[in-house]
Amino acid sequence: MTAGLYVHFPFCAAKCPYCHFYSERPTAAGLRAWREGLVREAEAAEAAETDRAPGADGLRFDTLYIGGGTPSLLAPGEVAAARGLAETRFGAAIAEFTLEANPGGEGEGFLGGWRDAGVTRLSVGAQSFDDAVLRTLGRGHTAGEALRFCRAARRAGFDVLAVDLMTGIPGESAGSAARSVRTLLDLEPDHVSVYFLESVEGLPFEEELRRRPVDEDAAVEAFRRAADALEAAGLRRYEVSNFARPGRECRHNLKYWRYGPFLGLGPAAGSHIGRRRWTNLPSLAAWSEALGEGRSPRAEVVELDAAEAAREALVVGLRLVEGVDIRAIGERFGVDLAALHGRAIDELVADGLVIRSGDRLRIPPDRLLVSNSILSRL
Ligand code: SF4
């Protein structure tokens, strides 16, 4: 089974008020600590023979994903260095190399360089093409900048241009959401992710959501319209929030949903290999200090037994439109999923929330948006 390598870049020029991901302002010292820490962590992971996690059967890395944070703050030389690390330390034969990018800033001038550094897939956090919505979100770019950035990315010749949109934003009208989707489709993206804005306790955006609550039905309707427009334009939905032209699905993220192995480097990065998963310390200072002192940078390590791992594989796999093969999952982990979850599965099938054909289970497309409540029953 091929594995994915994820590198977390923990810096953003400014913090978006709705964001719960770990990031901090870039400083020369912070960037240096990140670079040095990455090399140390790669060496340690190699030395620890990461593929010896229980249930793992050897790792062959074929995707690299630099996420964040705002990895588009990285100049092409640094992106090339991350690729070099993946190749030299992990022997990666990279078939897909994703870089997350935000419009604005210096990124536009880096596009050709990133392409030359081997990036095959640029994932652009546009979120909306409406200036009022972008202001509400506190994003650091305008609609015009997002448009210009995506057009320039298209011209730069990445194999896949992926664009993220958000929905369920306070004050966003149905007309504005539809216009954003039309503008996006004019860019002819290969891949689109549409996410609902989440309300996370304790974030500055909580107050905004209290002041201007989102009409959930309207948000779901806006998502449905967006999904219809994307499908009509040839972008097939393949996961709850993700749409792609055939063959342009994100290979790296498919590993998460197919419960494949992935190794994360960098502060707050998550990893999952075999029946072990772990997350790194969610602080650049603590992560780099641990590595500098030869200690593990892991904050939490979870060893799953076979039944737990099989259940996780079932739950994440059902996020995919293709669904899961319960016999294959059972064989992979040496458990009988029908015996463990047969009753819950039967009930979900009887309620029309899961479709069963032979060993394959899947959630009907019109129910994918409520997949979390369906999956909580397993
Ligand atoms: S740019 Fe992305 S990672 Fe950074 S604060 Fe905004 S949403 Fe979070």
CSV table of C-alpha atoms and ligand atoms in Angstrom, one decimal:
chain,number,residue,atom,x,y,z
A,1,MET,CA,0.0,0.0,0.0
A,2,THR,CA,1.4,3.4,-0.9
A,3,ALA,CA,1.8,6.1,1.8
A,4,GLY,CA,1.5,9.9,1.9
A,5,LEU,CA,3.9,12.3,3.4
A,6,TYR,CA,2.5,15.5,4.9
A,7,VAL,CA,4.5,18.5,5.9
A,8,HIS,CA,2.8,21.1,8.1
A,9,PHE,CA,3.9,24.7,7.6
A,10,PRO,CA,2.7,26.5,10.7
A,11,PHE,CA,2.8,30.1,9.7
A,12,CYS,CA,0.2,32.6,8.4
A,13,ALA,CA,0.6,36.3,7.7
A,14,ALA,CA,-2.5,36.9,9.9
A,15,LYS,CA,-4.9,34.8,11.7
A,16,CYS,CA,-8.4,34.4,10.1
A,17,PRO,CA,-10.9,34.8,12.9
A,18,TYR,CA,-12.7,31.5,12.2
A,19,CYS,CA,-9.6,29.3,11.9
A,20,HIS,CA,-8.8,26.6,14.5
A,21,PHE,CA,-5.7,25.3,12.9
A,22,TYR,CA,-2.4,25.9,14.6
A,23,SER,CA,-0.4,28.7,13.1
A,24,GLU,CA,1.6,31.7,14.1
A,25,ARG,CA,3.2,34.8,12.5
A,26,PRO,CA,6.3,34.0,10.5
A,27,THR,CA,9.6,35.3,11.9
A,28,ALA,CA,13.1,34.6,10.8
A,29,ALA,CA,13.8,32.6,14.0
A,30,GLY,CA,10.6,30.7,13.7
A,31,LEU,CA,11.2,29.8,10.1
A,32,ARG,CA,14.7,28.6,11.0
A,33,ALA,CA,13.4,26.5,13.8
A,34,TRP,CA,10.8,24.9,11.5
A,35,ARG,CA,13.4,24.1,8.8
A,36,GLU,CA,15.9,22.6,11.3
A,37,GLY,CA,13.1,20.7,13.1
A,38,LEU,CA,11.8,19.2,9.8
A,39,VAL,CA,15.2,17.8,9.0
A,40,ARG,CA,15.6,16.4,12.5
A,41,GLU,CA,12.1,14.9,12.5
A,42,ALA,CA,12.7,13.3,9.1
A,43,GLU,CA,16.0,11.8,10.4
A,44,ALA,CA,14.3,10.6,13.6
A,45,ALA,CA,11.3,9.1,11.7
A,46,GLU,CA,13.7,7.3,9.5
A,47,ALA,CA,15.8,6.1,12.4
A,48,ALA,CA,12.7,4.9,14.2
A,49,GLU,CA,11.7,2.8,11.2
A,50,THR,CA,8.3,4.3,11.2
A,51,ASP,CA,6.9,1.5,9.1
A,52,ARG,CA,7.2,-0.9,12.1
A,53,ALA,CA,3.9,0.3,13.6
A,54,PRO,CA,1.7,-2.7,14.3
A,55,GLY,CA,-0.2,-3.7,11.2
A,56,ALA,CA,2.0,-1.8,8.8
A,57,ASP,CA,3.6,-3.8,6.0
A,58,GLY,CA,6.3,-1.4,4.7
A,59,LEU,CA,5.9,2.1,3.3
A,60,ARG,CA,6.3,3.4,-0.2
A,61,PHE,CA,5.7,7.1,-0.3
A,62,ASP,CA,4.2,8.4,-3.5
A,63,THR,CA,2.4,11.6,-2.5
A,64,LEU,CA,3.7,14.8,-0.8
A,65,TYR,CA,1.5,17.5,0.6
A,66,ILE,CA,2.6,20.7,2.1
A,67,GLY,CA,-0.3,22.2,4.1
A,68,GLY,CA,-0.7,24.8,6.7
A,69,GLY,CA,-0.8,27.5,7.7
A,70,THR,CA,0.0,29.3,4.5
A,71,PRO,CA,2.7,27.3,2.7
A,72,SER,CA,2.5,29.8,-0.2
A,73,LEU,CA,4.8,32.0,2.0
A,74,LEU,CA,7.5,29.5,1.0
A,75,ALA,CA,9.8,30.5,-1.9
A,76,PRO,CA,10.3,27.9,-4.6
A,77,GLY,CA,13.8,27.0,-3.2
A,78,GLU,CA,12.2,26.0,0.1
A,79,VAL,CA,9.5,24.0,-1.6
A,80,ALA,CA,12.2,22.2,-3.6
A,81,ALA,CA,14.1,21.5,-0.3
A,82,ALA,CA,11.0,19.8,1.2
A,83,ARG,CA,10.7,17.7,-1.9
A,84,GLY,CA,14.4,16.8,-1.6
A,85,LEU,CA,13.9,15.8,2.0
A,86,ALA,CA,11.0,13.5,1.1
A,87,GLU,CA,13.1,11.9,-1.7
A,88,THR,CA,16.4,11.5,0.2
A,89,ARG,CA,15.1,10.6,3.7
A,90,PHE,CA,12.0,8.5,2.7
A,91,GLY,CA,12.9,7.4,-0.8
A,92,ALA,CA,9.7,9.0,-2.0
A,93,ALA,CA,8.8,8.5,-5.7
A,94,ILE,CA,6.4,11.4,-5.8
A,95,ALA,CA,3.5,11.0,-8.2
A,96,GLU,CA,1.5,13.9,-6.7
A,97,PHE,CA,2.9,16.9,-4.9
A,98,THR,CA,0.4,19.4,-3.5
A,99,LEU,CA,1.1,22.8,-2.2
A,100,GLU,CA,-1.6,24.8,-0.4
A,101,ALA,CA,-1.6,28.4,-1.4
A,102,ASN,CA,-3.5,31.6,-0.5
A,103,PRO,CA,-4.1,34.3,-3.0
A,104,GLY,CA,-2.3,37.6,-2.5
A,105,GLY,CA,1.2,38.3,-1.1
A,106,GLU,CA,4.2,37.2,-3.1
A,107,GLY,CA,2.8,33.9,-4.1
A,108,GLU,CA,1.9,34.9,-7.7
A,109,GLY,CA,5.5,35.6,-8.4
A,110,PHE,CA,6.4,32.1,-7.1
A,111,LEU,CA,4.0,30.1,-9.3
A,112,GLY,CA,6.5,29.2,-12.0
A,113,GLY,CA,9.1,28.4,-9.5
A,114,TRP,CA,6.8,26.1,-7.5
A,115,ARG,CA,6.0,24.3,-10.7
A,116,ASP,CA,9.7,23.9,-11.5
A,117,ALA,CA,10.2,22.6,-7.9
A,118,GLY,CA,7.9,19.7,-8.8
A,119,VAL,CA,4.5,20.9,-7.4
A,120,THR,CA,1.9,19.1,-9.5
A,121,ARG,CA,-1.2,20.2,-7.6
A,122,LEU,CA,-1.9,23.7,-6.4
A,123,SER,CA,-4.7,24.0,-3.8
A,124,VAL,CA,-5.9,27.5,-3.6
A,125,GLY,CA,-7.8,28.8,-0.6
A,126,ALA,CA,-10.0,31.2,-2.4
A,127,GLN,CA,-13.1,30.6,-0.1
A,128,SER,CA,-15.3,33.1,-2.0
A,129,PHE,CA,-15.2,35.4,-5.0
A,130,ASP,CA,-17.3,38.1,-3.2
A,131,ASP,CA,-15.4,40.9,-1.5
A,132,ALA,CA,-18.1,41.4,1.2
A,133,VAL,CA,-17.9,37.7,2.1
A,134,LEU,CA,-14.1,37.7,2.2
A,135,ARG,CA,-14.2,40.7,4.5
A,136,THR,CA,-16.6,38.9,6.8
A,137,LEU,CA,-14.2,36.0,6.9
A,138,GLY,CA,-11.3,38.3,7.6
A,139,ARG,CA,-9.4,36.9,4.7
A,140,GLY,CA,-6.3,38.7,3.6
A,141,HIS,CA,-7.2,38.8,-0.1
A,142,THR,CA,-9.8,40.3,-2.3
A,143,ALA,CA,-12.0,38.6,-4.9
A,144,GLY,CA,-10.0,40.2,-7.7
A,145,GLU,CA,-6.7,38.9,-6.2
A,146,ALA,CA,-8.1,35.4,-5.9
A,147,LEU,CA,-9.2,35.5,-9.5
A,148,ARG,CA,-5.9,36.8,-10.8
A,149,PHE,CA,-4.0,34.2,-8.7
A,150,CYS,CA,-6.1,31.3,-10.0
A,151,ARG,CA,-5.7,32.5,-13.6
A,152,ALA,CA,-2.0,32.8,-13.2
A,153,ALA,CA,-1.9,29.3,-11.5
A,154,ARG,CA,-3.8,27.9,-14.5
A,155,ARG,CA,-1.2,29.4,-16.9
A,156,ALA,CA,1.7,28.1,-14.8
A,157,GLY,CA,0.7,24.6,-15.9
A,158,PHE,CA,0.0,22.7,-12.7
A,159,ASP,CA,-1.5,19.3,-13.5
A,160,VAL,CA,-4.3,20.0,-11.0
A,161,LEU,CA,-5.7,23.4,-10.1
A,162,ALA,CA,-7.7,22.8,-6.9
A,163,VAL,CA,-9.8,25.6,-5.4
A,164,ASP,CA,-11.5,25.7,-1.9
A,165,LEU,CA,-14.8,27.5,-1.4
A,166,MET,CA,-16.7,28.0,1.8
A,167,THR,CA,-20.4,28.1,2.4
A,168,GLY,CA,-22.6,29.0,5.4
A,169,ILE,CA,-21.0,32.4,5.9
A,170,PRO,CA,-22.9,35.1,7.8
A,171,GLY,CA,-24.5,37.5,5.4
A,172,GLU,CA,-23.8,35.5,2.3
A,173,SER,CA,-26.9,35.5,0.0
A,174,ALA,CA,-27.9,32.7,-2.3
A,175,GLY,CA,-27.1,35.1,-5.2
A,176,SER,CA,-23.6,35.7,-3.9
A,177,ALA,CA,-22.9,32.0,-3.4
A,178,ALA,CA,-24.1,31.2,-6.9
A,179,ARG,CA,-22.0,34.0,-8.4
A,180,SER,CA,-18.9,32.6,-6.6
A,181,VAL,CA,-19.5,29.2,-8.0
A,182,ARG,CA,-20.0,30.6,-11.6
A,183,THR,CA,-16.8,32.6,-11.3
A,184,LEU,CA,-15.0,29.6,-10.0
A,185,LEU,CA,-16.2,27.4,-12.9
A,186,ASP,CA,-15.0,30.0,-15.4
A,187,LEU,CA,-11.5,29.2,-14.1
A,188,GLU,CA,-12.0,25.6,-15.2
A,189,PRO,CA,-10.6,24.1,-12.0
A,190,ASP,CA,-9.8,20.3,-11.9
A,191,HIS,CA,-10.8,19.9,-8.3
A,192,VAL,CA,-13.1,21.9,-5.9
A,193,SER,CA,-13.7,21.5,-2.2
A,194,VAL,CA,-16.7,23.1,-0.6
A,195,TYR,CA,-16.6,23.4,3.1
A,196,PHE,CA,-19.2,24.6,5.6
A,197,LEU,CA,-17.9,27.3,7.9
A,198,GLU,CA,-17.7,25.7,11.3
A,199,SER,CA,-18.4,27.4,14.6
A,200,VAL,CA,-15.6,26.6,17.0
A,201,GLU,CA,-16.0,27.6,20.6
A,202,GLY,CA,-13.6,30.2,21.8
A,203,LEU,CA,-12.6,31.7,18.4
A,204,PRO,CA,-13.1,35.4,17.6
A,205,PHE,CA,-15.7,34.4,14.9
A,206,GLU,CA,-18.0,32.9,17.5
A,207,GLU,CA,-19.2,36.4,18.3
A,208,GLU,CA,-19.9,37.2,14.6
A,209,LEU,CA,-21.9,34.0,14.3
A,210,ARG,CA,-23.9,35.0,17.4
A,211,ARG,CA,-24.6,38.4,16.0
A,212,ARG,CA,-25.4,37.1,12.5
A,213,PRO,CA,-26.5,33.5,12.8
A,214,VAL,CA,-26.4,31.4,9.7
A,215,ASP,CA,-29.7,29.9,8.4
A,216,GLU,CA,-28.6,26.3,8.2
A,217,ASP,CA,-31.3,25.3,5.7
A,218,ALA,CA,-30.2,28.1,3.4
A,219,ALA,CA,-26.6,27.0,3.8
A,220,VAL,CA,-27.5,23.4,2.9
A,221,GLU,CA,-29.5,24.6,-0.1
A,222,ALA,CA,-26.5,26.8,-1.2
A,223,PHE,CA,-24.2,23.7,-1.0
A,224,ARG,CA,-26.7,21.6,-3.0
A,225,ARG,CA,-26.8,24.2,-5.7
A,226,ALA,CA,-23.1,24.5,-5.8
A,227,ALA,CA,-22.8,20.7,-6.0
A,228,ASP,CA,-25.3,20.5,-8.9
A,229,ALA,CA,-23.4,23.3,-10.8
A,230,LEU,CA,-20.1,21.5,-10.2
A,231,GLU,CA,-21.4,18.1,-11.3
A,232,ALA,CA,-23.0,19.7,-14.4
A,233,ALA,CA,-19.6,21.1,-15.2
A,234,GLY,CA,-18.0,17.7,-15.1
A,235,LEU,CA,-16.6,17.8,-11.5
A,236,ARG,CA,-17.8,14.5,-10.0
A,237,ARG,CA,-18.4,14.4,-6.3
A,238,TYR,CA,-16.2,11.8,-4.7
A,239,GLU,CA,-16.2,12.7,-1.1
A,240,VAL,CA,-18.6,14.6,1.2
A,241,SER,CA,-17.0,18.0,0.4
A,242,ASN,CA,-14.8,17.2,-2.6
A,243,PHE,CA,-15.4,17.2,-6.4
A,244,ALA,CA,-13.0,16.5,-9.2
A,245,ARG,CA,-12.7,15.8,-12.9
A,246,PRO,CA,-12.3,12.1,-13.5
A,247,GLY,CA,-8.7,11.1,-12.6
A,248,ARG,CA,-8.0,14.4,-10.8
A,249,GLU,CA,-9.1,13.3,-7.3
A,250,CYS,CA,-6.6,14.1,-4.6
A,251,ARG,CA,-4.5,11.0,-4.3
A,252,HIS,CA,-3.0,12.1,-1.0
A,253,ASN,CA,-6.3,12.8,0.6
A,254,LEU,CA,-7.8,9.5,-0.7
A,255,LYS,CA,-5.2,7.8,1.5
A,256,TYR,CA,-6.9,9.3,4.6
A,257,TRP,CA,-10.3,8.2,3.5
A,258,ARG,CA,-9.2,4.8,2.4
A,259,TYR,CA,-7.4,4.5,5.7
A,260,GLY,CA,-4.0,4.2,4.1
A,261,PRO,CA,-0.8,5.1,5.8
A,262,PHE,CA,0.5,8.7,6.1
A,263,LEU,CA,3.3,10.3,8.0
A,264,GLY,CA,3.0,13.9,9.1
A,265,LEU,CA,6.1,16.1,9.8
A,266,GLY,CA,6.0,19.5,11.6
A,267,PRO,CA,4.2,20.9,14.6
A,268,ALA,CA,0.6,19.7,15.0
A,269,ALA,CA,0.9,17.2,12.1
A,270,GLY,CA,-1.0,14.0,12.4
A,271,SER,CA,0.2,10.5,11.3
A,272,HIS,CA,-1.5,7.2,10.9
A,273,ILE,CA,0.5,4.0,10.1
A,274,GLY,CA,-1.0,0.5,10.5
A,275,ARG,CA,-2.9,0.5,13.8
A,276,ARG,CA,-1.0,3.4,15.3
A,277,ARG,CA,-1.9,7.1,15.0
A,278,TRP,CA,-0.3,10.1,16.6
A,279,THR,CA,-0.2,13.9,16.5
A,280,ASN,CA,2.8,16.1,17.0
A,281,LEU,CA,3.0,18.8,19.7
A,282,PRO,CA,0.9,21.7,18.5
A,283,SER,CA,3.5,24.4,19.2
A,284,LEU,CA,6.5,25.2,17.1
A,285,ALA,CA,8.6,26.0,20.2
A,286,ALA,CA,7.7,22.8,22.0
A,287,TRP,CA,8.1,20.6,18.8
A,288,SER,CA,11.5,22.1,17.8
A,289,GLU,CA,12.7,22.0,21.4
A,290,ALA,CA,11.8,18.3,21.7
A,291,LEU,CA,13.6,17.5,18.5
A,292,GLY,CA,16.6,19.6,19.4
A,293,GLU,CA,16.9,17.6,22.7
A,294,GLY,CA,16.5,14.3,21.0
A,295,ARG,CA,13.0,13.7,22.5
A,296,SER,CA,9.9,12.6,20.6
A,297,PRO,CA,7.9,15.5,19.2
A,298,ARG,CA,4.7,13.4,19.5
A,299,ALA,CA,2.0,14.7,21.8
A,300,GLU,CA,-0.3,11.8,21.7
A,301,VAL,CA,0.1,8.2,20.4
A,302,VAL,CA,-2.8,5.9,20.1
A,303,GLU,CA,-2.4,2.2,19.5
A,304,LEU,CA,-5.7,0.7,18.2
A,305,ASP,CA,-6.7,-2.9,18.4
A,306,ALA,CA,-7.9,-4.6,15.3
A,307,ALA,CA,-11.6,-4.0,15.9
A,308,GLU,CA,-11.0,-0.3,16.5
A,309,ALA,CA,-8.9,0.1,13.4
A,310,ALA,CA,-11.5,-1.7,11.3
A,311,ARG,CA,-14.2,0.5,12.7
A,312,GLU,CA,-12.2,3.7,11.9
A,313,ALA,CA,-11.6,2.4,8.4
A,314,LEU,CA,-15.3,1.8,8.0
A,315,VAL,CA,-16.2,5.3,9.3
A,316,VAL,CA,-13.7,7.3,7.3
A,317,GLY,CA,-14.4,5.2,4.1
A,318,LEU,CA,-18.1,5.9,4.2
A,319,ARG,CA,-17.3,9.6,3.6
A,320,LEU,CA,-16.4,8.5,0.1
A,321,VAL,CA,-19.1,8.3,-2.6
A,322,GLU,CA,-17.6,4.9,-3.6
A,323,GLY,CA,-18.1,3.7,0.0
A,324,VAL,CA,-16.3,0.8,1.5
A,325,ASP,CA,-15.9,-3.0,1.0
A,326,ILE,CA,-16.6,-4.4,4.5
A,327,ARG,CA,-15.2,-7.8,3.6
A,328,ALA,CA,-11.9,-6.2,2.5
A,329,ILE,CA,-11.7,-4.1,5.7
A,330,GLY,CA,-12.4,-7.2,7.8
A,331,GLU,CA,-9.7,-9.2,6.0
A,332,ARG,CA,-7.2,-6.4,6.3
A,333,PHE,CA,-7.6,-6.2,10.1
A,334,GLY,CA,-8.5,-9.8,10.8
A,335,VAL,CA,-12.0,-9.1,12.2
A,336,ASP,CA,-15.6,-9.8,11.2
A,337,LEU,CA,-17.1,-6.4,10.7
A,338,ALA,CA,-20.5,-7.9,10.0
A,339,ALA,CA,-20.4,-9.6,13.5
A,340,LEU,CA,-19.2,-6.4,15.2
A,341,HIS,CA,-21.4,-3.8,13.5
A,342,GLY,CA,-24.0,-5.9,11.6
A,343,ARG,CA,-26.9,-4.7,13.7
A,344,ALA,CA,-26.1,-1.0,13.3
A,345,ILE,CA,-25.5,-1.5,9.6
A,346,ASP,CA,-28.8,-3.3,9.2
A,347,GLU,CA,-30.6,-0.5,10.9
A,348,LEU,CA,-28.9,2.1,8.7
A,349,VAL,CA,-29.8,0.2,5.6
A,350,ALA,CA,-33.4,-0.2,6.8
A,351,ASP,CA,-33.6,3.6,7.5
A,352,GLY,CA,-32.3,4.3,3.9
A,353,LEU,CA,-29.1,6.0,5.3
A,354,VAL,CA,-26.8,3.4,3.9
A,355,ILE,CA,-27.0,1.4,0.6
A,356,ARG,CA,-25.7,-2.2,0.7
A,357,SER,CA,-24.8,-4.1,-2.5
A,358,GLY,CA,-23.0,-7.3,-1.7
A,359,ASP,CA,-20.0,-6.4,0.5
A,360,ARG,CA,-20.1,-2.8,-0.4
A,361,LEU,CA,-21.7,-0.1,1.7
A,362,ARG,CA,-22.1,3.5,0.8
A,363,ILE,CA,-24.1,6.5,1.9
A,364,PRO,CA,-26.6,7.7,-0.7
A,365,PRO,CA,-25.3,11.0,-2.3
A,366,ASP,CA,-28.3,13.0,-1.0
A,367,ARG,CA,-27.4,11.9,2.6
A,368,LEU,CA,-23.7,12.6,2.5
A,369,LEU,CA,-24.2,16.0,4.1
A,370,VAL,CA,-25.5,14.3,7.2
A,371,SER,CA,-22.8,11.6,7.1
A,372,ASN,CA,-21.5,12.7,10.6
A,373,SER,CA,-24.8,11.8,12.3
A,374,ILE,CA,-25.0,8.5,10.2
A,375,LEU,CA,-21.4,7.6,11.1
A,376,SER,CA,-22.0,8.3,14.8
A,377,ARG,CA,-24.4,5.3,14.8
A,378,LEU,CA,-21.5,2.9,13.9
B,1,SF4,S1,-4.8,31.3,6.2
B,1,SF4,FE1,-5.7,29.3,6.5
B,1,SF4,S2,-4.5,28.3,8.1
B,1,SF4,FE2,-4.0,30.6,8.1
B,1,SF4,S3,-5.4,31.4,9.7
B,1,SF4,FE3,-6.4,31.6,7.7
B,1,SF4,S4,-7.7,29.8,7.5
B,1,SF4,FE4,-6.2,29.4,9.2
